[in-house]
Short mmCIF file of N, CA, C and O in Angstrom, two decimals:
data_model
loop_
_atom_site.label_atom_id
_atom_site.label_comp_id
_atom_site.label_asym_id
_atom_site.label_seq_id
_atom_site.Cartn_x
_atom_site.Cartn_y
_atom_site.Cartn_z
N MET A 122 9.72 1.48 13.90
CA MET A 122 8.24 1.79 13.21
C MET A 122 9.39 2.80 11.66
O MET A 122 9.62 3.88 12.31
N GLU A 123 8.85 2.09 10.19
CA GLU A 123 9.18 3.70 9.32
C GLU A 123 7.60 3.39 8.52
O GLU A 123 6.79 3.29 8.71
N GLU A 124 7.63 4.71 8.12
CA GLU A 124 6.62 5.25 7.09
C GLU A 124 7.06 5.71 5.89
O GLU A 124 7.64 6.40 5.66
N ILE A 125 6.06 5.24 4.66
CA ILE A 125 6.34 5.68 3.54
C ILE A 125 5.14 6.07 2.72
O ILE A 125 3.88 5.59 3.31
N LYS A 126 5.28 6.76 2.24
CA LYS A 126 4.49 7.57 1.57
C LYS A 126 4.64 7.29 -0.32
O LYS A 126 5.48 7.54 -0.69
N LEU A 127 3.45 6.48 -1.00
CA LEU A 127 3.60 6.14 -2.54
C LEU A 127 2.24 6.65 -3.06
O LEU A 127 1.62 7.09 -2.85
N THR A 128 3.06 6.66 -4.15
CA THR A 128 1.93 7.94 -5.44
C THR A 128 1.61 6.42 -6.64
O THR A 128 2.43 5.51 -6.60
N VAL A 129 0.73 6.38 -6.86
CA VAL A 129 0.17 4.90 -7.21
C VAL A 129 -0.90 5.56 -8.31
O VAL A 129 -1.77 6.53 -8.55
N GLU A 130 -0.65 4.81 -9.31
CA GLU A 130 -0.73 5.41 -11.49
C GLU A 130 -2.28 4.28 -11.41
O GLU A 130 -2.22 3.05 -10.95
N GLY A 131 -3.49 4.80 -11.69
CA GLY A 131 -4.29 4.26 -12.37
C GLY A 131 -5.93 3.73 -11.09
O GLY A 131 -6.89 3.47 -11.23
N MET A 132 -5.60 4.67 -9.94
CA MET A 132 -6.50 4.48 -9.29
C MET A 132 -7.81 5.85 -9.49
O MET A 132 -7.20 7.20 -9.54
N ASN A 133 -8.71 5.60 -9.69
CA ASN A 133 -9.65 6.60 -9.98
C ASN A 133 -11.11 6.30 -8.95
O ASN A 133 -11.94 7.32 -9.73
N CYS A 134 -11.04 5.29 -8.54
CA CYS A 134 -12.69 5.86 -7.60
C CYS A 134 -12.54 4.51 -5.92
O CYS A 134 -11.63 4.34 -5.95
N GLN A 135 -13.36 4.43 -5.72
CA GLN A 135 -13.48 3.67 -4.40
C GLN A 135 -12.92 2.13 -4.21
O GLN A 135 -12.64 1.69 -3.69
N HIS A 136 -13.37 1.85 -5.38
CA HIS A 136 -13.69 0.50 -6.06
C HIS A 136 -12.08 -0.13 -5.89
O HIS A 136 -11.69 -0.73 -5.33
N CYS A 137 -11.29 0.97 -6.37
CA CYS A 137 -9.89 0.90 -6.98
C CYS A 137 -8.95 0.96 -4.97
O CYS A 137 -8.01 0.10 -5.04
N VAL A 138 -9.62 2.00 -4.21
CA VAL A 138 -9.16 2.24 -3.24
C VAL A 138 -9.08 0.73 -2.06
O VAL A 138 -8.41 0.09 -1.36
N LYS A 139 -10.51 0.17 -2.16
CA LYS A 139 -10.62 -1.02 -1.51
C LYS A 139 -9.88 -2.27 -1.88
O LYS A 139 -9.33 -3.31 -1.49
N ALA A 140 -9.71 -2.38 -3.62
CA ALA A 140 -8.90 -3.29 -3.90
C ALA A 140 -7.40 -3.20 -2.94
O ALA A 140 -6.73 -4.57 -3.13
N VAL A 141 -6.72 -2.45 -3.24
CA VAL A 141 -5.79 -2.02 -2.95
C VAL A 141 -5.54 -2.27 -1.30
O VAL A 141 -4.93 -3.06 -0.93
N GLU A 142 -6.55 -1.73 -0.26
CA GLU A 142 -6.93 -2.18 0.79
C GLU A 142 -6.72 -3.56 1.47
O GLU A 142 -6.66 -4.18 2.10
N VAL A 143 -7.45 -4.32 0.47
CA VAL A 143 -7.87 -5.81 0.52
C VAL A 143 -5.89 -6.32 0.36
O VAL A 143 -5.73 -7.00 1.27
N GLU A 144 -5.68 -5.91 -0.24
CA GLU A 144 -3.87 -6.68 -0.44
C GLU A 144 -3.41 -6.51 0.44
O GLU A 144 -2.50 -6.77 1.31
N LEU A 145 -3.08 -4.74 0.75
CA LEU A 145 -2.23 -4.44 2.08
C LEU A 145 -2.39 -5.47 3.13
O LEU A 145 -1.65 -5.71 4.27
N GLN A 146 -3.93 -5.59 3.57
CA GLN A 146 -4.52 -6.16 4.64
C GLN A 146 -3.55 -7.63 4.82
O GLN A 146 -3.61 -7.79 6.31
N GLU A 147 -2.97 -7.62 3.94
CA GLU A 147 -2.92 -9.28 3.99
C GLU A 147 -1.07 -9.20 4.37
O GLU A 147 -0.42 -10.29 4.85
N LEU A 148 -0.58 -8.14 4.40
CA LEU A 148 0.86 -8.10 4.75
C LEU A 148 1.05 -7.77 6.38
O LEU A 148 1.96 -7.57 6.59
N ASN A 149 0.47 -7.44 7.38
CA ASN A 149 -0.08 -7.27 8.71
C ASN A 149 0.60 -6.02 9.00
O ASN A 149 1.87 -5.75 9.68
N LEU A 150 0.68 -5.03 8.58
CA LEU A 150 0.89 -3.87 8.36
C LEU A 150 0.60 -2.91 9.65
O LEU A 150 -0.18 -3.19 10.34
N GLU A 151 1.44 -2.13 10.19
CA GLU A 151 1.53 -1.31 11.43
C GLU A 151 0.20 -0.50 11.10
O GLU A 151 -0.56 -0.35 12.05
N SER A 152 -0.07 0.12 10.43
CA SER A 152 -1.17 0.74 9.83
C SER A 152 -0.87 1.06 8.32
O SER A 152 0.22 1.44 7.72
N PHE A 153 -2.32 1.73 7.66
CA PHE A 153 -2.09 2.08 6.52
C PHE A 153 -3.33 3.06 6.46
O PHE A 153 -4.26 2.65 6.39
N ASN A 154 -2.75 3.68 5.30
CA ASN A 154 -4.47 4.51 4.72
C ASN A 154 -4.22 4.90 3.13
O ASN A 154 -3.03 5.16 2.64
N VAL A 155 -5.09 4.32 2.60
CA VAL A 155 -5.00 4.19 0.79
C VAL A 155 -6.37 5.61 0.54
O VAL A 155 -7.52 5.22 0.68
N GLU A 156 -6.09 6.24 -0.26
CA GLU A 156 -6.63 7.38 -1.00
C GLU A 156 -6.29 7.13 -2.76
O GLU A 156 -5.35 6.56 -2.98
N ILE A 157 -7.02 8.04 -3.25
CA ILE A 157 -6.97 7.76 -4.37
C ILE A 157 -5.90 8.07 -5.26
O ILE A 157 -5.85 9.26 -4.59
N GLY A 158 -5.11 7.53 -5.84
CA GLY A 158 -4.14 7.85 -6.31
C GLY A 158 -2.49 7.93 -5.15
O GLY A 158 -1.45 8.57 -5.13
N LYS A 159 -3.02 7.81 -3.69
CA LYS A 159 -1.98 7.42 -2.87
C LYS A 159 -2.29 6.49 -1.54
O LYS A 159 -2.99 5.88 -1.62
N VAL A 160 -0.44 6.13 -1.24
CA VAL A 160 -1.17 5.00 0.70
C VAL A 160 0.06 5.52 0.87
O VAL A 160 1.52 5.90 0.51
N THR A 161 -0.29 5.71 1.87
CA THR A 161 0.71 5.85 3.52
C THR A 161 0.87 4.41 4.53
O THR A 161 -0.21 3.86 4.23
N ALA A 162 2.14 4.13 4.57
CA ALA A 162 2.01 2.84 5.35
C ALA A 162 3.04 2.64 6.28
O ALA A 162 4.07 3.78 6.00
N LYS A 163 2.76 2.00 7.49
CA LYS A 163 3.62 2.22 8.97
C LYS A 163 4.25 0.91 8.92
O LYS A 163 3.52 0.44 9.24
N PHE A 164 5.32 0.65 9.20
CA PHE A 164 5.66 -0.97 8.84
C PHE A 164 6.82 -1.30 9.57
O PHE A 164 7.30 0.27 9.75
N ASP A 165 6.98 -1.92 10.04
CA ASP A 165 8.24 -2.40 10.84
C ASP A 165 9.74 -3.15 9.43
O ASP A 165 8.92 -4.15 9.16
N PRO A 166 10.36 -2.37 9.06
CA PRO A 166 11.71 -2.77 8.28
C PRO A 166 12.46 -3.72 8.33
O PRO A 166 12.67 -4.98 7.17
N GLU A 167 12.22 -4.51 9.73
CA GLU A 167 13.02 -5.55 10.14
C GLU A 167 11.61 -6.78 9.75
O GLU A 167 12.30 -8.05 9.33
N LYS A 168 10.25 -6.36 9.23
CA LYS A 168 9.57 -7.81 9.21
C LYS A 168 8.80 -7.31 7.52
O LYS A 168 8.61 -8.60 7.23
N ILE A 169 8.71 -6.24 7.60
CA ILE A 169 8.27 -6.03 5.78
C ILE A 169 9.48 -5.48 5.20
O ILE A 169 9.82 -4.37 5.37
N LYS A 170 9.12 -5.70 3.79
CA LYS A 170 10.14 -4.78 3.27
C LYS A 170 9.11 -3.93 2.13
O LYS A 170 8.58 -4.20 1.76
N VAL A 171 10.18 -2.71 1.70
CA VAL A 171 9.20 -2.17 0.80
C VAL A 171 8.43 -2.84 -0.42
O VAL A 171 7.39 -2.01 -0.78
N ASP A 172 9.58 -3.51 -0.72
CA ASP A 172 9.33 -3.78 -2.06
C ASP A 172 7.99 -5.15 -2.36
O ASP A 172 7.03 -5.33 -2.85
N SER A 173 7.35 -5.44 -0.74
CA SER A 173 6.34 -6.09 -0.78
C SER A 173 4.99 -5.64 -0.94
O SER A 173 4.02 -6.25 -0.98
N ILE A 174 5.37 -4.15 -0.17
CA ILE A 174 4.29 -3.08 -0.36
C ILE A 174 3.78 -2.64 -1.89
O ILE A 174 2.51 -2.88 -1.79
N LYS A 175 5.09 -2.76 -2.64
CA LYS A 175 4.99 -2.21 -3.66
C LYS A 175 4.09 -3.26 -4.44
O LYS A 175 3.46 -2.90 -5.12
N ASN A 176 4.54 -4.76 -4.28
CA ASN A 176 4.16 -5.56 -5.17
C ASN A 176 2.49 -6.24 -4.31
O ASN A 176 2.06 -6.40 -5.36
N ALA A 177 2.53 -6.06 -3.69
CA ALA A 177 0.64 -5.86 -3.17
C ALA A 177 -0.20 -4.85 -3.67
O ALA A 177 -1.26 -5.26 -4.11
N ILE A 178 0.42 -3.94 -3.52
CA ILE A 178 0.32 -2.85 -4.43
C ILE A 178 -0.43 -3.32 -6.31
O ILE A 178 -1.16 -3.10 -7.39
N ASN A 179 0.72 -3.27 -6.73
CA ASN A 179 0.80 -4.26 -8.21
C ASN A 179 0.07 -5.43 -8.09
O ASN A 179 -0.52 -5.34 -9.67
N GLU A 180 -0.02 -6.38 -7.63
CA GLU A 180 -1.30 -7.81 -7.58
C GLU A 180 -2.55 -6.46 -7.58
O GLU A 180 -3.60 -7.43 -7.97
N ALA A 181 -2.98 -5.88 -6.84
CA ALA A 181 -4.59 -5.14 -6.82
C ALA A 181 -4.54 -4.71 -8.39
O ALA A 181 -5.51 -3.98 -8.74
N GLY A 182 -3.57 -4.31 -9.17
CA GLY A 182 -3.53 -3.86 -10.59
C GLY A 182 -3.10 -2.36 -10.85
O GLY A 182 -3.67 -1.74 -12.22
N TYR A 183 -2.55 -2.03 -10.15
CA TYR A 183 -2.11 -0.96 -10.24
C TYR A 183 -0.56 -0.49 -10.05
O TYR A 183 0.10 -0.88 -9.47
N LYS A 184 -0.07 0.32 -10.65
CA LYS A 184 1.52 0.57 -10.75
C LYS A 184 1.99 1.61 -10.03
O LYS A 184 1.05 3.46 -9.62
N VAL A 185 3.00 1.56 -8.56
CA VAL A 185 3.57 2.62 -7.76
C VAL A 185 4.27 3.07 -8.37
O VAL A 185 5.46 3.17 -9.62
N LEU A 186 4.54 4.86 -8.29
CA LEU A 186 5.56 5.50 -9.54
C LEU A 186 6.71 5.49 -8.45
O LEU A 186 6.34 6.01 -7.29
#
């Protein structure tokens, strides 16, 4: 299992958090935590790539720094 911590630009409310959570749920991550401005995720790097996590956040409308 691998864990990453990402800083996310543009999130400023709980609606933003929910939008990112919805996108990340589709990835079948081991676990994740979304807070305003940051995401922590645990995942199997053989099944999920970091770029997939970043793309999911981008799909929600936010930018990974």
